[in-house]
Amino acid sequence: MTQDELKRAVGQAAADYVAAHAPQGAVLGVGTGSTANCFIDAIAPFKDRFRGAVSSSEASTVRLRSHGFAVLDLNDVNEIPVYVDGADEVNDRLHMVKGGGGALTREKIVAAVASTFVCIADASKLVPVMGKFPLPVEVIPMARAYVARELTKLGGEPRLREGFVTDNGNVILDVHGLSIDDPVGLEARINQIVGVVTNGLFAARGADLLLLGTPGGVVQHL
Ligand code: 5RP
């Protein structure tokens, strides 16, 4: 199977999971990226069962609306039973590196509200130690150089994502060369740097369920 076929398979598996587990009238949390797009397309036939969705990016909002989903403001929503999103890397404790698409901050906010985080990924994303994929850090533009110096002190090599502005009007530093042995500690440490909005480690609040697309089928990891 190609990587795209694996992404479609996990998108469909997540839609089946949500259709079976989310209560009638619930609000869905929806992530960002090519795998999340597969989920949006697969859940679209069930849309009338839900009040709507909270989206983690402008791009996902456009796709949800194209399918007729109501996209709700998170401030008008108290509960999100399930949040479905992809990852750039995931380990066997269901910690993740996210933000390859630059939507990490809104993703982390929606994930914080959600009761259950379902991560969907093709098998290439499961790694023993995260860090090979450069860690995205969203930064207030005026703090870019300062934050880059602080990230260098942590052993990484930050590079500005050229020509990219987040949905929140900020910049992204992609941190190369990290070997992330302590995801929870590093997530907290980077978030303490003044000027950092958030970083792409989802470890303090990792996933609750991983649906992993493998050539042999979709495998569940809890
Ligand atoms: C976007 C993300 C995505 O979930 C992550 O980049 C994975 O994307 P894809 O499914 O396209 O591989 O965090 O900010």
PDB file of N, CA and C in Angstrom, residues 26 28 30 39-55 59-72:
ATOM      1  N   ALA A  26     -23.010  15.510  19.383  1.00  0.00           N
ATOM      2  CA  ALA A  26     -21.716  15.924  19.926  1.00  0.00           C
ATOM      3  C   ALA A  26     -21.010  16.889  18.978  1.00  0.00           C
ATOM      4  N   LEU A  28     -17.341  17.569  17.351  1.00  0.00           N
ATOM      5  CA  LEU A  28     -16.094  16.861  17.070  1.00  0.00           C
ATOM      6  C   LEU A  28     -14.925  17.838  17.058  1.00  0.00           C
ATOM      7  N   VAL A  30     -11.375  18.519  15.283  1.00  0.00           N
ATOM      8  CA  VAL A  30     -10.785  18.086  14.007  1.00  0.00           C
ATOM      9  C   VAL A  30      -9.406  18.724  13.817  1.00  0.00           C
ATOM     10  N   PHE A  39      -9.680  11.912   7.336  1.00  0.00           N
ATOM     11  CA  PHE A  39     -10.732  11.736   8.346  1.00  0.00           C
ATOM     12  C   PHE A  39     -11.934  12.623   8.023  1.00  0.00           C
ATOM     13  N   ILE A  40     -11.689  13.874   7.675  1.00  0.00           N
ATOM     14  CA  ILE A  40     -12.798  14.794   7.370  1.00  0.00           C
ATOM     15  C   ILE A  40     -13.648  14.221   6.230  1.00  0.00           C
ATOM     16  N   ASP A  41     -12.979  13.736   5.199  1.00  0.00           N
ATOM     17  CA  ASP A  41     -13.723  13.190   4.054  1.00  0.00           C
ATOM     18  C   ASP A  41     -14.512  11.948   4.467  1.00  0.00           C
ATOM     19  N   ALA A  42     -13.933  11.136   5.362  1.00  0.00           N
ATOM     20  CA  ALA A  42     -14.588   9.883   5.742  1.00  0.00           C
ATOM     21  C   ALA A  42     -15.750  10.104   6.719  1.00  0.00           C
ATOM     22  N   ILE A  43     -15.669  11.159   7.547  1.00  0.00           N
ATOM     23  CA  ILE A  43     -16.739  11.399   8.528  1.00  0.00           C
ATOM     24  C   ILE A  43     -17.890  12.208   7.905  1.00  0.00           C
ATOM     25  N   ALA A  44     -17.643  12.813   6.756  1.00  0.00           N
ATOM     26  CA  ALA A  44     -18.649  13.694   6.133  1.00  0.00           C
ATOM     27  C   ALA A  44     -20.028  13.024   5.976  1.00  0.00           C
ATOM     28  N   PRO A  45     -20.111  11.755   5.559  1.00  0.00           N
ATOM     29  CA  PRO A  45     -21.447  11.153   5.413  1.00  0.00           C
ATOM     30  C   PRO A  45     -22.226  11.073   6.726  1.00  0.00           C
ATOM     31  N   PHE A  46     -21.542  11.169   7.870  1.00  0.00           N
ATOM     32  CA  PHE A  46     -22.206  11.073   9.183  1.00  0.00           C
ATOM     33  C   PHE A  46     -22.491  12.446   9.780  1.00  0.00           C
ATOM     34  N   LYS A  47     -22.272  13.523   9.036  1.00  0.00           N
ATOM     35  CA  LYS A  47     -22.242  14.864   9.643  1.00  0.00           C
ATOM     36  C   LYS A  47     -23.538  15.249  10.347  1.00  0.00           C
ATOM     37  N   ASP A  48     -24.687  14.727   9.868  1.00  0.00           N
ATOM     38  CA  ASP A  48     -25.962  15.130  10.472  1.00  0.00           C
ATOM     39  C   ASP A  48     -26.130  14.572  11.887  1.00  0.00           C
ATOM     40  N   ARG A  49     -25.275  13.644  12.267  1.00  0.00           N
ATOM     41  CA  ARG A  49     -25.342  13.097  13.634  1.00  0.00           C
ATOM     42  C   ARG A  49     -24.670  14.016  14.648  1.00  0.00           C
ATOM     43  N   PHE A  50     -23.963  15.047  14.152  1.00  0.00           N
ATOM     44  CA  PHE A  50     -23.188  15.896  15.060  1.00  0.00           C
ATOM     45  C   PHE A  50     -23.692  17.334  15.023  1.00  0.00           C
ATOM     46  N   ARG A  51     -23.491  18.030  16.153  1.00  0.00           N
ATOM     47  CA  ARG A  51     -23.847  19.464  16.178  1.00  0.00           C
ATOM     48  C   ARG A  51     -22.911  20.231  15.270  1.00  0.00           C
ATOM     49  N   GLY A  52     -21.698  19.778  15.170  1.00  0.00           N
ATOM     50  CA  GLY A  52     -20.719  20.455  14.322  1.00  0.00           C
ATOM     51  C   GLY A  52     -19.318  20.058  14.737  1.00  0.00           C
ATOM     52  N   ALA A  53     -18.361  20.875  14.317  1.00  0.00           N
ATOM     53  CA  ALA A  53     -16.962  20.572  14.596  1.00  0.00           C
ATOM     54  C   ALA A  53     -16.245  21.827  15.056  1.00  0.00           C
ATOM     55  N   VAL A  54     -15.236  21.639  15.911  1.00  0.00           N
ATOM     56  CA  VAL A  54     -14.272  22.701  16.199  1.00  0.00           C
ATOM     57  C   VAL A  54     -13.019  22.372  15.405  1.00  0.00           C
ATOM     58  N   SER A  55     -12.555  23.331  14.647  1.00  0.00           N
ATOM     59  CA  SER A  55     -11.446  23.104  13.727  1.00  0.00           C
ATOM     60  C   SER A  55     -10.148  23.653  14.302  1.00  0.00           C
ATOM     61  N   ALA A  59      -7.371  25.899   7.199  1.00  0.00           N
ATOM     62  CA  ALA A  59      -7.452  24.922   6.109  1.00  0.00           C
ATOM     63  C   ALA A  59      -8.492  23.846   6.409  1.00  0.00           C
ATOM     64  N   SER A  60      -8.497  23.343   7.639  1.00  0.00           N
ATOM     65  CA  SER A  60      -9.497  22.321   7.981  1.00  0.00           C
ATOM     66  C   SER A  60     -10.901  22.913   8.011  1.00  0.00           C
ATOM     67  N   THR A  61     -11.007  24.181   8.414  1.00  0.00           N
ATOM     68  CA  THR A  61     -12.317  24.842   8.403  1.00  0.00           C
ATOM     69  C   THR A  61     -12.894  24.863   6.991  1.00  0.00           C
ATOM     70  N   VAL A  62     -12.053  25.220   6.025  1.00  0.00           N
ATOM     71  CA  VAL A  62     -12.520  25.268   4.625  1.00  0.00           C
ATOM     72  C   VAL A  62     -12.996  23.890   4.185  1.00  0.00           C
ATOM     73  N   ARG A  63     -12.218  22.850   4.526  1.00  0.00           N
ATOM     74  CA  ARG A  63     -12.586  21.495   4.096  1.00  0.00           C
ATOM     75  C   ARG A  63     -13.877  21.021   4.796  1.00  0.00           C
ATOM     76  N   LEU A  64     -13.983  21.307   6.102  1.00  0.00           N
ATOM     77  CA  LEU A  64     -15.198  20.914   6.828  1.00  0.00           C
ATOM     78  C   LEU A  64     -16.420  21.601   6.225  1.00  0.00           C
ATOM     79  N   ARG A  65     -16.302  22.885   5.953  1.00  0.00           N
ATOM     80  CA  ARG A  65     -17.453  23.629   5.404  1.00  0.00           C
ATOM     81  C   ARG A  65     -17.805  23.118   4.021  1.00  0.00           C
ATOM     82  N   SER A  66     -16.803  22.705   3.242  1.00  0.00           N
ATOM     83  CA  SER A  66     -17.086  22.207   1.888  1.00  0.00           C
ATOM     84  C   SER A  66     -17.930  20.939   1.942  1.00  0.00           C
ATOM     85  N   HIS A  67     -17.874  20.247   3.096  1.00  0.00           N
ATOM     86  CA  HIS A  67     -18.699  19.051   3.281  1.00  0.00           C
ATOM     87  C   HIS A  67     -20.019  19.369   3.991  1.00  0.00           C
ATOM     88  N   GLY A  68     -20.258  20.643   4.309  1.00  0.00           N
ATOM     89  CA  GLY A  68     -21.505  21.032   4.952  1.00  0.00           C
ATOM     90  C   GLY A  68     -21.483  20.957   6.467  1.00  0.00           C
ATOM     91  N   PHE A  69     -20.300  20.787   7.063  1.00  0.00           N
ATOM     92  CA  PHE A  69     -20.194  20.783   8.523  1.00  0.00           C
ATOM     93  C   PHE A  69     -20.359  22.200   9.060  1.00  0.00           C
ATOM     94  N   ALA A  70     -21.057  22.331  10.190  1.00  0.00           N
ATOM     95  CA  ALA A  70     -21.046  23.589  10.928  1.00  0.00           C
ATOM     96  C   ALA A  70     -19.728  23.657  11.689  1.00  0.00           C
ATOM     97  N   VAL A  71     -18.980  24.749  11.521  1.00  0.00           N
ATOM     98  CA  VAL A  71     -17.718  24.915  12.252  1.00  0.00           C
ATOM     99  C   VAL A  71     -17.959  25.910  13.384  1.00  0.00           C
ATOM    100  N   LEU A  72     -17.737  25.454  14.611  1.00  0.00           N
ATOM    101  CA  LEU A  72     -18.105  26.218  15.795  1.00  0.00           C
ATOM    102  C   LEU A  72     -16.889  26.882  16.423  1.00  0.00           C
TER     103      LEU A  72
END
